[in-house]
Coordinates of C-alpha atoms (C1' of nucleotides) in Angstrom, one line a residue:
Chain A
M104 CA 0.2 -0.3 -0.1
A105 CA 0.7 3.7 -0.6
R106 CA 3.4 2.2 -3.3
T107 CA 5.1 4.4 -5.9
S108 CA 2.6 3.5 -8.2
G109 CA -1.0 4.5 -6.3
S110 CA -4.3 4.3 -8.8
H111 CA -6.1 7.2 -6.6
S112 CA -4.4 9.3 -4.0
E113 CA -0.6 9.5 -3.7
I114 CA -1.0 12.0 -0.2
T115 CA -3.8 10.9 1.5
G116 CA -1.1 9.6 4.0
P117 CA 0.3 12.7 5.1
R118 CA -3.3 14.3 4.5
L119 CA -4.3 12.0 7.1
R120 CA -1.3 12.6 9.6
A121 CA -1.9 15.8 8.6
A122 CA -5.9 16.2 10.3
A123 CA -4.9 14.3 13.1
Q124 CA -2.3 16.3 14.2
A125 CA -4.8 19.2 13.7
L126 CA -7.5 17.4 15.6
F127 CA -6.1 16.2 17.9
A128 CA -5.2 19.5 19.2
R129 CA -7.6 20.7 18.9
H130 CA -9.8 18.9 20.2
G131 CA -7.6 16.3 21.8
Y132 CA -7.4 12.1 21.8
A133 CA -9.6 11.0 23.3
A134 CA -12.3 13.0 21.9
V135 CA -11.3 13.1 17.8
S136 CA -13.3 10.1 16.2
M137 CA -12.3 8.0 13.1
R138 CA -14.8 9.7 11.2
R139 CA -14.5 13.3 12.2
I140 CA -10.9 12.6 11.0
A141 CA -11.6 11.0 7.8
A142 CA -14.3 13.2 6.8
E143 CA -11.4 16.5 6.9
V144 CA -9.4 13.9 5.0
G145 CA -12.6 13.2 2.2
V146 CA -12.4 9.6 3.0
Q147 CA -14.4 6.8 4.5
A148 CA -14.1 5.9 7.7
G149 CA -12.6 2.4 6.6
A150 CA -9.5 3.6 4.4
L151 CA -7.5 4.7 7.1
Y152 CA -6.5 2.0 8.1
N153 CA -5.0 1.9 4.4
Y154 CA -2.6 3.9 6.1
I155 CA -2.4 3.3 9.9
P156 CA -2.6 -0.3 12.5
D157 CA -5.0 2.2 14.7
K158 CA -5.7 4.7 15.8
Q159 CA -3.0 4.2 18.7
G160 CA -0.8 3.9 16.6
L161 CA -1.9 7.0 14.5
L162 CA -1.1 9.1 17.9
F163 CA 2.1 7.6 18.0
E164 CA 3.4 7.7 14.8
L165 CA 2.7 11.2 15.2
M166 CA 4.3 12.3 18.7
K167 CA 7.5 9.9 17.5
S168 CA 7.9 11.4 14.6
H169 CA 8.2 14.6 16.1
L170 CA 10.6 13.7 18.4
D171 CA 12.4 12.9 15.9
E172 CA 12.3 15.7 14.3
L173 CA 13.1 17.8 16.9
L174 CA 16.3 16.1 17.9
A175 CA 17.5 15.7 14.1
A176 CA 17.4 19.6 13.6
W177 CA 19.1 20.1 17.2
E178 CA 21.7 17.9 16.3
T179 CA 22.4 19.2 13.1
L180 CA 22.9 22.4 14.0
P181 CA 25.6 24.2 13.5
K182 CA 26.6 25.5 17.1
G183 CA 29.7 26.6 19.4
V184 CA 32.0 26.0 21.6
G185 CA 31.5 27.4 24.9
A186 CA 28.4 26.1 27.6
R187 CA 27.1 30.2 27.6
D188 CA 26.7 29.5 23.3
A189 CA 25.5 26.2 23.5
L190 CA 23.0 27.7 25.6
E191 CA 22.4 30.8 23.4
A192 CA 22.2 28.4 21.5
F193 CA 19.0 25.7 22.5
T194 CA 16.8 28.1 23.1
R195 CA 16.7 29.9 20.5
F196 CA 16.9 27.1 18.9
H197 CA 13.7 25.8 21.4
V198 CA 11.7 28.6 21.0
R199 CA 11.7 28.3 16.8
F200 CA 11.2 24.4 16.4
H201 CA 8.4 25.3 19.1
L202 CA 6.8 28.4 17.6
D203 CA 6.8 26.7 14.1
R204 CA 4.4 23.1 15.4
P205 CA 2.2 24.4 17.7
D206 CA 0.3 21.5 17.7
A207 CA 3.1 18.5 17.3
V208 CA 4.2 19.8 20.2
F209 CA 0.4 20.3 21.6
I210 CA 0.2 17.2 21.5
A211 CA 3.4 16.0 23.2
Y212 CA 2.7 17.6 25.8
M213 CA -1.1 16.9 26.5
E214 CA -1.3 12.6 25.0
L215 CA 1.0 11.0 26.6
R216 CA -1.9 8.8 29.1
N217 CA -3.4 7.7 26.0
L218 CA -0.3 6.0 25.1
D219 CA -0.1 2.7 26.1
P220 CA 2.0 1.9 28.4
A221 CA 5.1 0.4 25.1
N222 CA 4.5 3.5 23.3
F223 CA 4.9 5.5 26.8
R224 CA 8.1 4.5 27.4
A225 CA 9.0 5.2 22.8
I226 CA 8.0 8.5 23.8
E227 CA 9.2 8.4 26.9
A228 CA 13.1 8.2 26.3
L229 CA 12.9 10.1 23.2
R230 CA 11.9 12.9 25.7
R231 CA 14.2 12.2 28.5
R232 CA 17.2 12.6 25.8
Y233 CA 15.9 16.1 24.4
E234 CA 16.2 16.7 28.3
T235 CA 19.2 15.5 28.1
V236 CA 20.9 17.7 26.1
L237 CA 20.1 21.2 28.3
E238 CA 20.9 18.9 31.1
D239 CA 24.5 18.8 30.1
I240 CA 25.0 22.8 28.5
L241 CA 24.1 23.2 32.6
R242 CA 26.4 21.3 33.7
Q243 CA 29.3 22.2 31.8
G244 CA 28.2 25.7 32.3
A245 CA 28.5 25.3 35.5
A246 CA 31.5 23.9 36.5
E247 CA 33.2 26.3 33.8
G248 CA 31.9 28.8 36.1
A249 CA 30.7 30.5 33.4
F250 CA 27.3 29.4 35.4
D251 CA 25.1 29.2 38.7
V252 CA 22.8 26.4 38.8
A253 CA 22.9 23.9 42.1
D254 CA 20.8 21.0 40.5
S255 CA 21.8 20.9 36.8
K256 CA 18.6 18.1 36.1
H257 CA 16.3 20.4 37.6
A258 CA 17.2 23.4 36.3
A259 CA 16.8 21.9 32.6
F260 CA 12.5 20.9 33.1
A261 CA 12.3 24.4 35.0
V262 CA 14.3 26.0 31.6
I263 CA 12.6 23.8 29.1
A264 CA 8.9 25.0 31.4
M265 CA 9.4 28.0 31.2
L266 CA 10.3 28.0 27.3
T267 CA 7.4 25.8 26.0
G268 CA 4.5 28.1 27.5
V269 CA 5.3 29.8 25.2
T270 CA 3.3 28.4 22.4
T271 CA -0.1 29.3 24.7
W272 CA 0.5 32.8 23.7
Y273 CA 2.5 33.4 20.8
R274 CA 0.2 34.5 17.6
D275 CA 1.5 35.2 14.4
E276 CA -0.3 38.3 14.6
G277 CA 0.9 39.0 17.8
R278 CA 2.4 42.1 19.2
L279 CA 5.9 40.9 19.4
S280 CA 8.2 39.3 16.5
R281 CA 9.7 35.8 16.4
A282 CA 12.9 37.2 17.0
E283 CA 11.0 40.0 19.8
V284 CA 10.2 36.4 21.8
E285 CA 13.5 34.6 20.7
D286 CA 14.9 38.0 22.5
L287 CA 12.8 37.8 25.3
Y288 CA 13.5 34.4 26.8
W289 CA 17.6 34.7 26.3
S290 CA 17.2 37.4 28.4
M291 CA 15.0 35.4 31.1
V292 CA 17.3 31.9 30.3
R293 CA 20.5 34.3 30.4
K294 CA 20.1 36.0 34.0
A295 CA 18.2 32.9 35.6
V296 CA 21.5 31.2 35.2
S297 CA 23.7 32.9 35.2
A298 CA 26.9 32.9 38.3
Chain B
M353 CA -31.0 17.1 48.7
A354 CA -28.3 16.1 49.8
R355 CA -29.7 17.9 52.6
T356 CA -29.1 18.2 56.7
S357 CA -30.9 14.7 57.3
G358 CA -29.9 12.5 54.0
S359 CA -31.0 9.3 54.7
H360 CA -28.0 7.6 52.4
S361 CA -24.9 9.1 52.4
E362 CA -24.4 12.7 53.9
I363 CA -21.2 12.9 51.8
T364 CA -21.5 12.0 48.2
G365 CA -21.1 14.8 46.9
P366 CA -17.7 15.3 47.4
R367 CA -16.7 11.8 47.5
L368 CA -18.2 12.3 43.7
R369 CA -15.4 15.2 43.6
A370 CA -12.7 13.0 44.8
A371 CA -13.1 10.6 42.6
A372 CA -13.8 12.0 39.0
Q373 CA -10.7 14.9 39.8
A374 CA -8.3 12.0 40.4
L375 CA -9.4 10.2 37.9
F376 CA -9.9 12.9 35.0
A377 CA -6.7 14.3 35.9
R378 CA -4.6 10.4 35.0
H379 CA -6.9 10.0 32.6
G380 CA -8.7 13.2 30.5
Y381 CA -11.6 14.0 30.8
A382 CA -13.0 12.5 27.1
A383 CA -11.4 8.9 29.1
V384 CA -13.1 8.9 32.0
S385 CA -17.0 7.6 31.5
M386 CA -19.9 8.6 34.0
R387 CA -20.4 5.1 35.3
R388 CA -16.0 4.7 35.9
I389 CA -16.6 7.7 38.5
A390 CA -19.7 6.1 39.8
A391 CA -17.8 2.8 40.5
E392 CA -14.7 4.9 41.8
V393 CA -17.5 6.3 44.6
G394 CA -19.5 2.4 45.3
V395 CA -23.4 3.4 43.0
Q396 CA -24.5 3.1 39.4
A397 CA -24.4 6.2 37.5
G398 CA -27.6 6.8 37.9
A399 CA -27.0 8.6 41.0
L400 CA -24.5 11.0 40.3
Y401 CA -27.4 13.4 39.4
N402 CA -28.5 14.1 42.1
Y403 CA -25.2 15.8 43.3
I404 CA -24.3 17.2 39.7
P405 CA -26.4 18.5 36.2
D406 CA -24.2 16.7 34.0
K407 CA -20.9 15.6 33.3
Q408 CA -19.5 19.0 31.4
G409 CA -21.3 20.5 34.5
L410 CA -19.1 17.6 37.5
L411 CA -15.1 19.6 34.8
F412 CA -16.6 23.4 35.7
E413 CA -17.6 23.2 39.0
L414 CA -13.8 21.1 40.1
M415 CA -11.5 23.9 37.7
K416 CA -13.5 27.0 39.6
S417 CA -12.9 26.1 42.7
H418 CA -10.0 25.6 41.7
L419 CA -9.1 28.2 40.8
D420 CA -11.4 30.5 43.2
E421 CA -9.4 29.4 45.8
L422 CA -5.9 29.7 44.5
L423 CA -6.8 33.4 44.0
A424 CA -8.5 33.2 47.3
A425 CA -5.8 31.4 49.2
W426 CA -3.1 34.1 47.7
E427 CA -5.3 37.1 49.0
T428 CA -5.6 35.7 53.0
L429 CA -1.5 35.5 52.9
P430 CA 0.1 38.3 54.6
K431 CA 2.8 39.9 51.9
G432 CA 5.1 42.8 52.2
V433 CA 5.0 45.6 50.5
G434 CA 8.8 45.8 47.8
A435 CA 8.1 43.9 44.8
R436 CA 11.2 42.1 45.5
D437 CA 9.3 41.0 48.6
A438 CA 6.1 39.7 47.1
L439 CA 7.7 38.3 44.0
E440 CA 9.3 36.3 46.6
A441 CA 5.7 35.9 48.2
F442 CA 4.3 34.4 44.2
T443 CA 7.2 31.7 43.2
R444 CA 7.1 30.0 46.7
F445 CA 3.3 30.1 47.1
H446 CA 2.7 29.3 43.5
V447 CA 5.3 26.3 43.6
R448 CA 3.9 25.1 47.5
F449 CA -0.4 25.5 46.2
H450 CA 0.8 23.6 42.7
L451 CA 2.1 20.6 44.5
D452 CA -0.2 20.7 47.0
R453 CA -3.1 19.9 43.8
P454 CA -1.4 18.3 41.2
D455 CA -4.5 16.8 40.2
A456 CA -6.6 19.9 40.3
V457 CA -3.5 21.4 38.8
F458 CA -2.7 18.8 35.8
I459 CA -7.1 19.0 35.1
A460 CA -6.7 23.1 35.1
Y461 CA -4.0 23.5 32.7
M462 CA -4.9 20.3 30.7
E463 CA -9.1 20.7 30.3
L464 CA -9.8 23.6 29.1
R465 CA -10.9 22.5 26.1
N466 CA -13.5 20.0 26.6
L467 CA -14.6 23.2 28.0
D468 CA -18.1 24.3 26.2
P469 CA -18.0 27.6 25.5
A470 CA -19.0 30.0 28.3
N471 CA -17.7 27.8 30.6
F472 CA -14.2 28.4 28.5
R473 CA -14.9 32.0 29.2
A474 CA -15.2 32.0 32.9
I475 CA -12.0 30.3 33.8
E476 CA -10.5 32.0 31.7
A477 CA -11.3 35.3 33.5
L478 CA -10.3 33.5 37.2
R479 CA -6.5 32.6 34.6
R480 CA -6.3 35.8 33.7
R481 CA -6.9 37.1 36.7
Y482 CA -4.4 35.5 38.7
E483 CA -1.9 36.3 35.3
T484 CA -1.9 40.0 36.7
V485 CA -1.4 39.2 39.9
L486 CA 2.1 38.2 38.9
E487 CA 2.1 40.9 36.4
D488 CA 1.1 43.8 38.7
I489 CA 4.5 42.8 40.8
L490 CA 6.9 42.7 38.3
R491 CA 6.1 46.0 36.6
Q492 CA 5.7 47.1 39.8
G493 CA 9.2 46.4 40.0
A494 CA 10.1 47.5 37.0
A495 CA 9.1 50.5 37.5
E496 CA 11.2 51.1 41.5
G497 CA 13.5 49.7 39.3
A498 CA 14.3 46.2 41.7
F499 CA 13.1 44.4 38.3
D500 CA 14.5 44.0 34.5
V501 CA 11.9 43.4 32.6
A502 CA 10.8 44.7 29.2
D503 CA 7.6 43.0 29.1
S504 CA 5.7 42.1 32.4
K505 CA 2.9 40.6 30.9
H506 CA 5.2 38.1 29.0
A507 CA 7.7 37.9 31.6
A508 CA 4.9 36.7 34.0
F509 CA 3.5 34.0 31.7
A510 CA 7.0 32.9 31.3
V511 CA 7.5 32.8 35.3
I512 CA 3.9 30.5 35.4
A513 CA 5.0 28.5 32.9
M514 CA 8.3 27.3 34.8
L515 CA 6.6 26.8 38.5
T516 CA 3.6 25.7 36.9
G517 CA 6.1 23.1 35.3
V518 CA 7.1 21.7 38.7
T519 CA 4.2 19.9 38.9
T520 CA 5.9 17.8 36.1
W521 CA 8.7 16.1 38.4
Y522 CA 7.8 16.7 42.0
R523 CA 7.2 13.4 43.7
D524 CA 6.8 13.3 47.6
E525 CA 10.0 10.7 47.8
G526 CA 12.1 12.6 45.2
R527 CA 15.6 14.1 46.2
L528 CA 14.1 17.2 47.2
S529 CA 12.1 18.5 49.7
R530 CA 9.7 21.0 49.4
A531 CA 11.2 23.9 50.9
E532 CA 14.5 23.0 48.8
V533 CA 11.9 23.3 45.5
E534 CA 11.0 26.2 46.9
D535 CA 14.1 27.7 47.2
L536 CA 15.6 26.4 44.0
Y537 CA 12.4 28.0 41.5
W538 CA 13.4 31.1 43.4
S539 CA 16.6 31.5 43.0
M540 CA 16.0 31.1 39.6
V541 CA 13.0 34.1 39.4
R542 CA 15.1 35.7 41.0
K543 CA 17.6 36.4 38.7
A544 CA 15.6 35.6 36.5
V545 CA 13.9 39.3 36.9
S546 CA 16.6 41.0 38.5
A547 CA 17.6 44.7 37.4
Chain C
dA820 C1' -8.5 -4.7 -24.5
dG821 C1' -8.2 -7.4 -20.2
dA822 C1' -5.2 -8.5 -15.8
dG823 C1' -3.4 -6.5 -12.0
dT824 C1' -3.9 -4.4 -8.0
dA825 C1' -4.1 0.0 -5.0
dT826 C1' -7.9 2.1 -2.8
dC827 C1' -11.9 3.2 -1.5
dT828 C1' -17.4 3.2 0.1
dG829 C1' -21.6 1.7 2.3
dA830 C1' -22.8 -1.6 5.5
dA831 C1' -21.7 -4.2 9.8
dC832 C1' -20.3 -5.6 14.5
dG833 C1' -20.2 -5.4 19.3
dC834 C1' -20.3 -1.8 22.7
dG835 C1' -19.7 1.7 26.1
dC836 C1' -21.4 5.9 26.1
dG837 C1' -24.3 10.1 28.3
dT838 C1' -28.4 10.9 30.8
dT839 C1' -33.4 10.0 32.5
dC840 C1' -36.8 7.6 35.1
dA841 C1' -40.6 4.1 37.8
dG842 C1' -39.3 2.4 41.5
dT843 C1' -36.7 0.2 45.6
dT844 C1' -35.1 1.4 49.6
dC845 C1' -33.9 3.4 54.2
dA846 C1' -33.3 6.6 57.8
dA847 C1' -36.2 10.2 60.3
dT848 C1' -40.2 12.2 61.5
dC849 C1' -45.3 12.2 63.7
Chain D
dG313 C1' -46.5 1.8 62.5
dA314 C1' -47.2 5.2 59.1
dT315 C1' -45.9 8.4 56.5
dT316 C1' -42.3 11.4 54.0
dG317 C1' -38.8 12.2 51.1
dA318 C1' -33.2 11.7 50.0
dA319 C1' -30.9 7.8 48.0
dC320 C1' -30.2 4.9 45.1
dT321 C1' -31.0 1.3 42.0
dG322 C1' -31.0 -1.4 37.2
dA323 C1' -33.1 -1.0 33.0
dA324 C1' -33.2 1.5 29.6
dC325 C1' -33.0 5.7 25.7
dG326 C1' -30.7 6.8 21.3
dC327 C1' -26.3 7.5 19.8
dG328 C1' -20.8 7.7 18.7
dC329 C1' -17.3 4.5 19.1
dG330 C1' -13.1 2.1 16.9
dT331 C1' -12.4 -2.2 13.4
dT332 C1' -14.0 -5.0 9.7
dC333 C1' -14.8 -6.4 4.8
dA334 C1' -16.2 -8.1 1.2
dG335 C1' -17.6 -5.9 -2.8
dA336 C1' -16.8 -2.2 -6.5
dT337 C1' -14.1 1.1 -8.7
dA338 C1' -9.9 3.4 -10.6
dC339 C1' -6.1 3.3 -12.0
dT340 C1' -1.7 0.9 -14.4
dC341 C1' 0.9 -2.3 -17.0
dT342 C1' 0.8 -5.6 -20.7

DNA sequence: AGAGTATCTGAACGCGCGTTCAGTTCAATC
DNA sequence: GATTGAACTGAACGCGCGTTCAGATACTCT
């Protein structure tokens, strides 16, 4: 299925994921039916099962691909050497990445409890990897004396929570540009961990 | 109903709210059925309607009473006069209050999208009032020159997001005491807004 | 033109949902 | 001990759920 020469629509798979992502973000996984997703794509509900194993698999794939993309994007980002530069890069990267994908972010943070146990463990592991990125930066900076963080792990949690919160209020039509938002958060993060 | 001389159980109302709060926090509003709540209370589903108008009303009442309590608790808190002391009081109060009510906090932040429009507006207004408390503290501190925050409103959002994030990782059995957690967050908040 | 195949429809499956309500239970009151 | 009335049961209501699948459809390839 969905091979190199489909007869009807070659793009139903991506359209399905896009529709599910928007609906899950807006109404929540449990409140969105397969029929509603299908209607958005323009097919009957049964047709969706040519592209996904089941509803749970659809949720898992959305969350996994989001986190895979997050980690991959960070790893390919060119960055400096010092802890301070790394922290600034991380802060700006996180804000920018999250502002570009509000729906995926919302789902990744809110639908964890709707994952099957095995899927939950897989997603948690990816999330933990990302948290460790910041944790390592903070630890390195503390060792260098550039930062004053007594507890790198919990400081990392606090910073990520603060940064991710940007998605709850930022609107493209709003008063602040993305660059201004980046600056605002970088200013607070920089001071919060400073020696 | 539920007057001073009920025949069966005088305490079913509070037990219903407690059960619903725990289940909603754990599994989400849309994923919890009235029958499951009823089983937790030890009655049949129909009996619940002696205490609530409907499922939506139950969710609304949980969220509203949480936010009412939050605002009332802040307003009765004795506090100093300066912006710095007010910010410390707010920070410690917020962390303590939220650590004491993880389920209510979770629901208040995650089930907004399951509220009917009218209920949503009521809850949003209460939330906005609370955000304004911090916003005013930051603005006052900036005016006094004690803080360096260019944008009180968005700084308030960032600080609240950071503080509320404590509920995602804190466990009573964990390494840090509540006092240590308060100190940790106060240290970061203080520096983040400092001049 | 005909075969082959990816795709989708439309109906059906059993099930659990929120909510209602006539009837039952039971403690308090007279 | 009869009456009251709050509390609760148990069954029922229509409905939408996730999922399956036989059959129809429409495209590609020979």
